Short mmCIF file of C-alpha atoms and ligand atoms in Angstrom, two decimals:
data_model
loop_
_atom_site.label_atom_id
_atom_site.label_comp_id
_atom_site.label_asym_id
_atom_site.label_seq_id
_atom_site.Cartn_x
_atom_site.Cartn_y
_atom_site.Cartn_z
CA MET J 1 48.58 -56.70 -81.57
CA LYS J 2 48.63 -54.25 -84.70
CA VAL J 3 45.57 -56.45 -86.88
CA TRP J 4 43.96 -56.47 -83.64
CA LEU J 5 43.73 -52.90 -83.57
CA THR J 6 43.30 -52.46 -86.36
CA SER J 7 39.90 -54.37 -86.60
CA ILE J 8 38.68 -53.52 -82.79
CA LEU J 9 39.71 -49.92 -85.33
CA THR J 10 37.66 -50.88 -87.90
CA LEU J 11 34.43 -52.22 -86.25
CA LEU J 12 34.23 -48.89 -84.28
CA VAL J 13 34.14 -47.09 -87.47
CA TRP J 14 32.20 -49.09 -89.05
CA MET J 15 29.58 -48.81 -85.50
CA THR J 16 29.99 -45.13 -85.11
CA GLY J 17 29.60 -45.11 -89.34
CA PHE J 18 26.76 -46.95 -89.52
CA LEU J 19 24.57 -46.87 -86.41
CA VAL J 20 25.07 -43.31 -84.74
CA PRO J 21 23.88 -41.08 -87.43
CA ALA J 22 21.33 -42.65 -88.46
CA GLN J 23 19.75 -43.33 -84.45
CA ALA J 24 20.63 -39.54 -84.31
CA ALA J 25 19.05 -38.76 -87.70
CA ASP J 26 15.98 -41.34 -87.13
CA GLU J 27 14.10 -39.35 -85.67
CA LEU J 28 11.88 -35.98 -86.17
CA VAL J 29 9.97 -33.71 -84.08
CA VAL J 30 6.81 -31.75 -85.31
CA TYR J 31 4.87 -29.70 -84.65
CA SER J 32 1.54 -30.13 -85.53
CA ALA J 33 -1.63 -27.37 -85.45
CA ARG J 34 -3.45 -30.70 -86.86
CA ASN J 35 -4.98 -32.81 -84.68
CA GLU J 36 -3.91 -36.46 -83.47
CA GLN J 37 -6.36 -38.78 -85.02
CA LEU J 38 -4.92 -37.25 -88.11
CA VAL J 39 -1.78 -36.43 -88.28
CA ARG J 40 -1.44 -40.21 -85.96
CA PRO J 41 -1.53 -42.25 -88.94
CA LEU J 42 0.11 -40.38 -91.64
CA PHE J 43 3.71 -40.60 -88.81
CA ASP J 44 2.51 -44.09 -88.42
CA ALA J 45 2.36 -45.31 -91.81
CA TYR J 46 6.37 -43.28 -92.68
CA THR J 47 7.55 -44.87 -89.73
CA ARG J 48 6.04 -48.16 -91.08
CA ALA J 49 8.32 -47.49 -94.16
CA SER J 50 11.60 -46.00 -93.20
CA GLY J 51 12.47 -46.41 -90.05
CA THR J 52 12.32 -42.72 -88.56
CA SER J 53 10.08 -42.00 -86.14
CA ILE J 54 8.41 -39.66 -85.41
CA ARG J 55 7.62 -37.41 -81.56
CA PHE J 56 5.12 -34.54 -82.29
CA ILE J 57 2.49 -32.07 -80.16
CA THR J 58 -0.84 -30.78 -81.36
CA ASP J 59 -1.54 -27.26 -80.13
CA LYS J 60 -3.76 -24.59 -82.35
CA ALA J 61 -1.33 -22.83 -85.13
CA GLY J 62 -1.06 -19.54 -82.91
CA PRO J 63 0.15 -21.00 -79.58
CA LEU J 64 2.71 -23.14 -81.33
CA MET J 65 3.83 -20.42 -83.86
CA GLN J 66 4.51 -18.28 -80.13
CA ARG J 67 6.73 -21.43 -79.08
CA LEU J 68 8.61 -21.76 -82.56
CA LYS J 69 9.98 -17.51 -81.11
CA ALA J 70 10.07 -18.04 -77.68
CA GLU J 71 11.77 -21.22 -78.68
CA GLY J 72 14.41 -19.88 -81.33
CA ALA J 73 17.46 -21.94 -82.17
CA ASN J 74 16.84 -24.19 -79.38
CA THR J 75 13.56 -25.74 -80.57
CA PRO J 76 13.49 -28.88 -81.63
CA ALA J 77 11.10 -28.70 -83.35
CA ASP J 78 12.16 -30.35 -86.81
CA LEU J 79 8.75 -29.57 -88.75
CA LEU J 80 5.30 -27.75 -88.45
CA ILE J 81 2.19 -28.99 -89.63
CA THR J 82 -1.19 -26.45 -90.20
CA VAL J 83 -4.01 -25.46 -91.31
CA ASP J 84 -4.36 -22.67 -93.81
CA ALA J 85 -2.70 -20.57 -96.09
CA GLY J 86 -2.66 -17.68 -93.94
CA ASN J 87 -1.58 -19.13 -90.98
CA LEU J 88 1.56 -20.59 -92.81
CA TRP J 89 2.57 -16.84 -94.62
CA ARG J 90 1.93 -15.99 -90.99
CA ALA J 91 4.84 -18.76 -89.35
CA ALA J 92 7.66 -17.53 -92.23
CA GLU J 93 7.17 -13.72 -91.87
CA GLU J 94 7.59 -14.46 -88.75
CA GLY J 95 11.16 -16.37 -89.49
CA VAL J 96 10.11 -20.03 -87.92
CA LEU J 97 10.46 -21.71 -91.15
CA GLN J 98 13.55 -21.41 -93.67
CA PRO J 99 13.43 -22.59 -97.55
CA VAL J 100 13.53 -26.13 -98.67
CA LYS J 101 14.58 -25.85 -102.70
CA SER J 102 13.27 -29.38 -103.95
CA ALA J 103 13.31 -31.23 -107.22
CA VAL J 104 10.14 -33.67 -105.35
CA LEU J 105 7.80 -31.03 -104.07
CA SER J 106 8.24 -28.68 -107.00
CA LYS J 107 6.84 -31.20 -109.54
CA ASN J 108 3.98 -33.18 -106.88
CA ILE J 109 2.42 -29.36 -105.52
CA PRO J 110 1.35 -27.46 -107.55
CA ALA J 111 3.25 -24.03 -107.23
CA HIS J 112 -0.67 -21.95 -106.75
CA LEU J 113 -0.77 -24.17 -103.58
CA ARG J 114 3.09 -24.09 -102.15
CA ASP J 115 5.13 -20.40 -101.50
CA PRO J 116 6.81 -18.60 -103.92
CA GLY J 117 9.83 -18.34 -102.05
CA ASN J 118 9.69 -22.61 -100.85
CA GLN J 119 8.70 -21.55 -97.10
CA TRP J 120 5.63 -24.15 -96.62
CA PHE J 121 4.12 -26.63 -99.10
CA GLY J 122 0.64 -27.50 -99.61
CA LEU J 123 -0.60 -30.86 -98.64
CA SER J 124 -4.33 -31.05 -98.72
CA VAL J 125 -6.56 -27.93 -100.26
CA ARG J 126 -10.57 -27.68 -98.60
CA ALA J 127 -12.63 -26.40 -101.31
CA ARG J 128 -14.49 -22.94 -99.13
CA THR J 129 -17.95 -23.18 -101.72
CA ILE J 130 -20.80 -21.98 -101.77
CA VAL J 131 -24.06 -24.39 -99.70
CA TYR J 132 -28.61 -24.90 -100.70
CA SER J 133 -30.75 -26.19 -99.38
CA THR J 134 -32.21 -27.90 -102.14
CA VAL J 135 -35.99 -27.72 -100.66
CA ARG J 136 -35.57 -24.03 -101.28
CA VAL J 137 -33.24 -23.00 -104.57
CA LYS J 138 -32.25 -23.65 -107.81
CA PRO J 139 -28.97 -24.67 -108.34
CA SER J 140 -29.51 -22.48 -111.75
CA GLU J 141 -30.48 -19.48 -109.28
CA LEU J 142 -26.74 -19.73 -107.82
CA SER J 143 -23.72 -18.64 -109.49
CA THR J 144 -20.91 -16.76 -107.91
CA TYR J 145 -19.49 -15.90 -104.12
CA GLU J 146 -20.23 -11.96 -104.85
CA ASP J 147 -23.23 -13.40 -106.32
CA LEU J 148 -24.67 -13.34 -102.83
CA ALA J 149 -24.66 -9.64 -102.34
CA SER J 150 -27.58 -8.69 -104.90
CA ALA J 151 -31.33 -8.54 -103.37
CA LYS J 152 -32.48 -11.53 -104.15
CA TRP J 153 -30.32 -13.53 -100.95
CA LYS J 154 -32.35 -10.90 -99.41
CA LYS J 155 -32.56 -12.05 -95.39
CA ARG J 156 -31.12 -16.71 -96.63
CA LEU J 157 -27.58 -16.05 -96.54
CA CYS J 158 -25.66 -17.48 -93.71
CA LEU J 159 -22.85 -17.32 -92.83
CA ARG J 160 -19.37 -18.15 -90.74
CA THR J 161 -17.93 -15.57 -88.01
CA SER J 162 -15.19 -13.42 -90.12
CA LYS J 163 -12.81 -13.76 -87.08
CA LYS J 164 -12.31 -17.13 -88.45
CA VAL J 165 -8.78 -17.54 -90.84
CA TYR J 166 -11.11 -19.02 -93.30
CA ASN J 167 -12.52 -15.99 -94.12
CA GLN J 168 -9.84 -13.70 -93.96
CA SER J 169 -8.37 -15.76 -96.91
CA LEU J 170 -11.75 -16.07 -98.83
CA VAL J 171 -11.78 -12.12 -98.88
CA ALA J 172 -8.37 -11.36 -99.43
CA THR J 173 -8.27 -13.41 -102.36
CA MET J 174 -11.40 -11.94 -103.03
CA ILE J 175 -8.88 -8.49 -102.57
CA ALA J 176 -6.80 -10.46 -105.17
CA ARG J 177 -9.47 -11.26 -107.76
CA LEU J 178 -11.39 -7.80 -107.53
CA GLY J 179 -9.47 -5.16 -105.86
CA GLU J 180 -10.54 -3.50 -102.85
CA GLU J 181 -13.48 -1.45 -103.79
CA LYS J 182 -15.85 -4.20 -105.25
CA THR J 183 -15.15 -6.43 -102.22
CA ASP J 184 -15.89 -3.42 -100.52
CA GLU J 185 -19.06 -3.39 -102.07
CA VAL J 186 -19.58 -7.31 -102.17
CA ILE J 187 -18.62 -7.78 -98.15
CA ARG J 188 -22.07 -5.31 -97.33
CA GLY J 189 -24.09 -6.79 -99.52
CA TRP J 190 -23.57 -9.93 -98.40
CA VAL J 191 -24.24 -8.95 -94.80
CA ALA J 192 -27.61 -6.39 -95.75
CA ASN J 193 -28.62 -9.94 -97.08
CA LEU J 194 -27.56 -11.27 -93.49
CA ALA J 195 -30.75 -13.95 -92.84
CA THR J 196 -29.18 -14.13 -89.24
CA ASP J 197 -26.34 -13.44 -87.27
CA VAL J 198 -23.23 -14.80 -87.65
CA PHE J 199 -22.45 -18.63 -87.33
CA SER J 200 -19.25 -19.68 -85.34
CA ASN J 201 -18.73 -23.11 -87.35
CA ASP J 202 -19.52 -24.77 -90.75
CA THR J 203 -21.37 -27.12 -89.49
CA SER J 204 -24.42 -24.79 -87.23
CA LEU J 205 -24.50 -23.11 -90.56
CA MET J 206 -25.27 -25.89 -92.54
CA GLN J 207 -27.70 -26.07 -89.60
CA ALA J 208 -29.48 -23.37 -89.91
CA ILE J 209 -30.01 -23.82 -93.77
CA GLU J 210 -31.60 -27.15 -93.16
CA ALA J 211 -33.09 -25.96 -90.70
CA GLY J 212 -35.28 -22.89 -92.98
CA GLN J 213 -33.45 -20.90 -91.42
CA CYS J 214 -32.00 -19.55 -93.89
CA ASP J 215 -30.75 -20.51 -97.73
CA VAL J 216 -27.50 -20.04 -99.17
CA GLY J 217 -24.31 -20.02 -97.23
CA ILE J 218 -20.36 -20.75 -97.43
CA VAL J 219 -19.00 -23.25 -95.69
CA ASN J 220 -15.31 -25.84 -96.34
CA THR J 221 -16.88 -29.36 -98.43
CA TYR J 222 -14.99 -31.42 -96.04
CA TYR J 223 -17.83 -29.84 -93.25
CA TYR J 224 -20.02 -30.56 -95.45
CA GLY J 225 -19.22 -34.26 -96.27
CA ARG J 226 -19.17 -34.98 -91.82
CA LEU J 227 -22.11 -33.08 -91.76
CA LYS J 228 -23.83 -35.58 -94.86
CA LYS J 229 -22.24 -38.96 -93.75
CA LYS J 230 -24.14 -38.61 -89.87
CA GLN J 231 -27.29 -36.62 -91.84
CA PRO J 232 -28.08 -39.12 -95.50
CA ASN J 233 -31.18 -36.78 -95.99
CA LEU J 234 -29.48 -33.50 -95.05
CA ASP J 235 -31.72 -31.14 -97.78
CA VAL J 236 -28.86 -29.68 -98.05
CA ALA J 237 -26.14 -29.31 -101.03
CA LEU J 238 -22.63 -27.99 -102.55
CA PHE J 239 -22.56 -25.47 -105.42
CA TRP J 240 -20.00 -24.40 -107.52
CA PRO J 241 -19.75 -20.88 -108.23
CA ASN J 242 -16.82 -18.57 -110.22
CA GLN J 243 -17.29 -21.31 -113.04
CA GLU J 244 -16.80 -19.08 -115.39
CA THR J 245 -14.87 -16.33 -113.96
CA SER J 246 -12.21 -16.97 -111.10
CA GLY J 247 -12.61 -20.79 -109.97
CA VAL J 248 -13.77 -22.01 -106.24
CA HIS J 249 -11.39 -20.58 -103.40
CA VAL J 250 -9.50 -23.12 -102.02
CA ASN J 251 -6.61 -23.14 -99.12
CA VAL J 252 -4.35 -25.85 -98.13
CA SER J 253 -3.21 -27.48 -94.72
CA GLY J 254 0.75 -27.88 -95.51
CA ALA J 255 4.01 -27.80 -94.12
CA GLY J 256 6.99 -26.29 -93.47
CA VAL J 257 11.27 -26.91 -92.04
CA THR J 258 11.65 -25.23 -89.00
CA ARG J 259 14.57 -22.24 -88.86
CA TYR J 260 16.55 -24.55 -87.19
CA ALA J 261 15.66 -27.85 -87.83
CA LYS J 262 18.02 -30.36 -86.08
CA HIS J 263 17.13 -33.22 -88.15
CA ARG J 264 16.78 -30.98 -91.04
CA ASP J 265 17.45 -33.49 -94.46
CA SER J 266 15.04 -36.22 -92.57
CA ALA J 267 12.66 -33.59 -92.21
CA VAL J 268 12.85 -32.34 -95.84
CA LYS J 269 12.37 -36.40 -97.02
CA PHE J 270 9.38 -36.83 -94.69
CA LEU J 271 8.07 -33.02 -96.14
CA GLU J 272 8.12 -35.09 -99.69
CA TRP J 273 7.11 -38.41 -98.88
CA LEU J 274 4.40 -36.29 -96.93
CA SER J 275 3.52 -35.19 -101.69
CA THR J 276 3.47 -38.92 -102.88
CA PRO J 277 0.53 -41.14 -103.17
CA PRO J 278 1.02 -43.16 -100.09
CA ALA J 279 0.69 -40.14 -98.26
CA GLN J 280 -1.00 -37.99 -99.89
CA LYS J 281 -4.59 -41.09 -100.08
CA ILE J 282 -4.74 -40.18 -96.36
CA LEU J 283 -3.72 -36.88 -95.48
CA ALA J 284 -7.32 -36.48 -98.32
CA GLU J 285 -9.63 -39.57 -96.67
CA SER J 286 -8.90 -39.05 -93.11
CA ASN J 287 -9.89 -35.45 -93.54
CA MET J 288 -12.42 -36.01 -97.24
CA GLU J 289 -9.79 -32.98 -98.66
CA TYR J 290 -9.15 -32.85 -101.74
CA PRO J 291 -5.04 -33.87 -103.10
CA ALA J 292 -2.85 -32.02 -102.92
CA ASN J 293 -0.79 -34.03 -105.11
CA PRO J 294 -3.41 -33.93 -108.58
CA GLN J 295 -2.08 -37.64 -109.47
CA VAL J 296 -3.87 -38.67 -106.69
CA LYS J 297 -7.46 -39.03 -106.93
CA PRO J 298 -9.86 -37.96 -103.92
CA ASP J 299 -11.72 -40.33 -101.65
CA PRO J 300 -15.14 -41.80 -103.50
CA LEU J 301 -17.16 -39.18 -101.85
CA VAL J 302 -15.59 -36.60 -101.78
CA ALA J 303 -15.02 -37.21 -105.57
CA SER J 304 -18.97 -38.11 -105.82
CA TRP J 305 -19.05 -34.42 -106.07
CA GLY J 306 -17.81 -33.40 -108.46
CA SER J 307 -14.80 -31.28 -109.76
CA PHE J 308 -14.57 -27.88 -110.12
CA LYS J 309 -12.70 -25.15 -111.10
CA GLN J 310 -10.70 -24.05 -108.78
CA ASP J 311 -8.60 -20.50 -108.19
CA THR J 312 -5.20 -20.98 -109.64
CA LEU J 313 -4.16 -17.29 -107.20
CA ASN J 314 -1.24 -18.27 -105.18
CA VAL J 315 -2.44 -19.01 -101.67
CA SER J 316 -0.39 -16.75 -100.91
CA ASN J 317 -1.84 -14.20 -101.20
CA ALA J 318 -4.15 -15.41 -98.12
CA GLY J 319 -1.71 -14.30 -95.43
CA LYS J 320 -0.36 -11.24 -97.87
CA LEU J 321 -3.79 -9.89 -98.21
CA GLN J 322 -5.06 -11.06 -94.31
CA SER J 323 -5.36 -8.60 -92.05
CA SER J 324 -6.50 -5.57 -95.29
CA ALA J 325 -9.68 -8.25 -95.29
CA VAL J 326 -10.03 -7.60 -91.72
CA MET J 327 -10.26 -4.53 -91.84
CA LEU J 328 -12.39 -4.18 -94.81
CA MET J 329 -14.66 -6.84 -92.89
CA ASP J 330 -14.84 -4.51 -89.68
CA ARG J 331 -15.63 -1.77 -91.17
CA THR J 332 -19.39 -3.11 -93.58
CA GLY J 333 -20.03 -4.08 -90.10
CA TYR J 334 -19.00 -8.34 -91.17
CA ARG J 335 -19.06 -9.45 -87.48
FE1 FE N 401 -11.64 -26.62 -90.07
#
């Protein structure tokens, strides 16, 4: 009887020790501001590799952040994925993330692409660079973002709206690099050079260059990649500015573990996996971005645009100086 009871107990202990915590831990909930098409292949690959199942919802960054705040300690979310350091910075600022100390993440993700307080980590890099008409502009005429304010670009510049966080981050970085006064001067110059009203997105801006409405502009390279795939004969090319100075403005898409994560250890493991080559490849290829992990090569099409020096100023500046950037763009008339 005693032996029988012991065996039952041993079996129970074994089952609870082995099965129950495994079941509870092998599940993750992700809130993603990146769309399903981009994140699903990543989640599926991780589930195949680790056995961890991932439930997720997708929405825009703003509503997801509101939701995390409203849910507080009751949130089911373990991880937040979003684009732009400005958004990641805001998430940390609003207290919905928690710091993660990880040797894997410190090794795989360069210091300028992650939060100095370890609350979020860049996972892919997007370069916001100059595009120009190959018909009307010689690359030798181009040099820096600042130079787009010079009189030679009068009525030749196209810009996307200042309401977009990408431009807020670009201007925030310029404030960090050049100071308010100089940045103010540059943005006034850009506004004075506009050929037409600001655009609602990067793609229509490039189509305006193609159509002859303007000659130069500023876009994220993956939009260029998408358009070029659709229109291989597009007479628009990329230019890498500020190569003698600060480098090309880069931003990140990234992720952080939520403050009230119920599966914290699993969330950290998943975040670490996202920084490794198999995940970095999927991430970079699915959106034609640059891998954040410098050991991983970009997609061949992306690599064909050439290599460039990127700005290594910490991307958190995009968040820290975002409100200054918004005010500056407002007062300089950049709509
Ligand atoms: Fe985008």
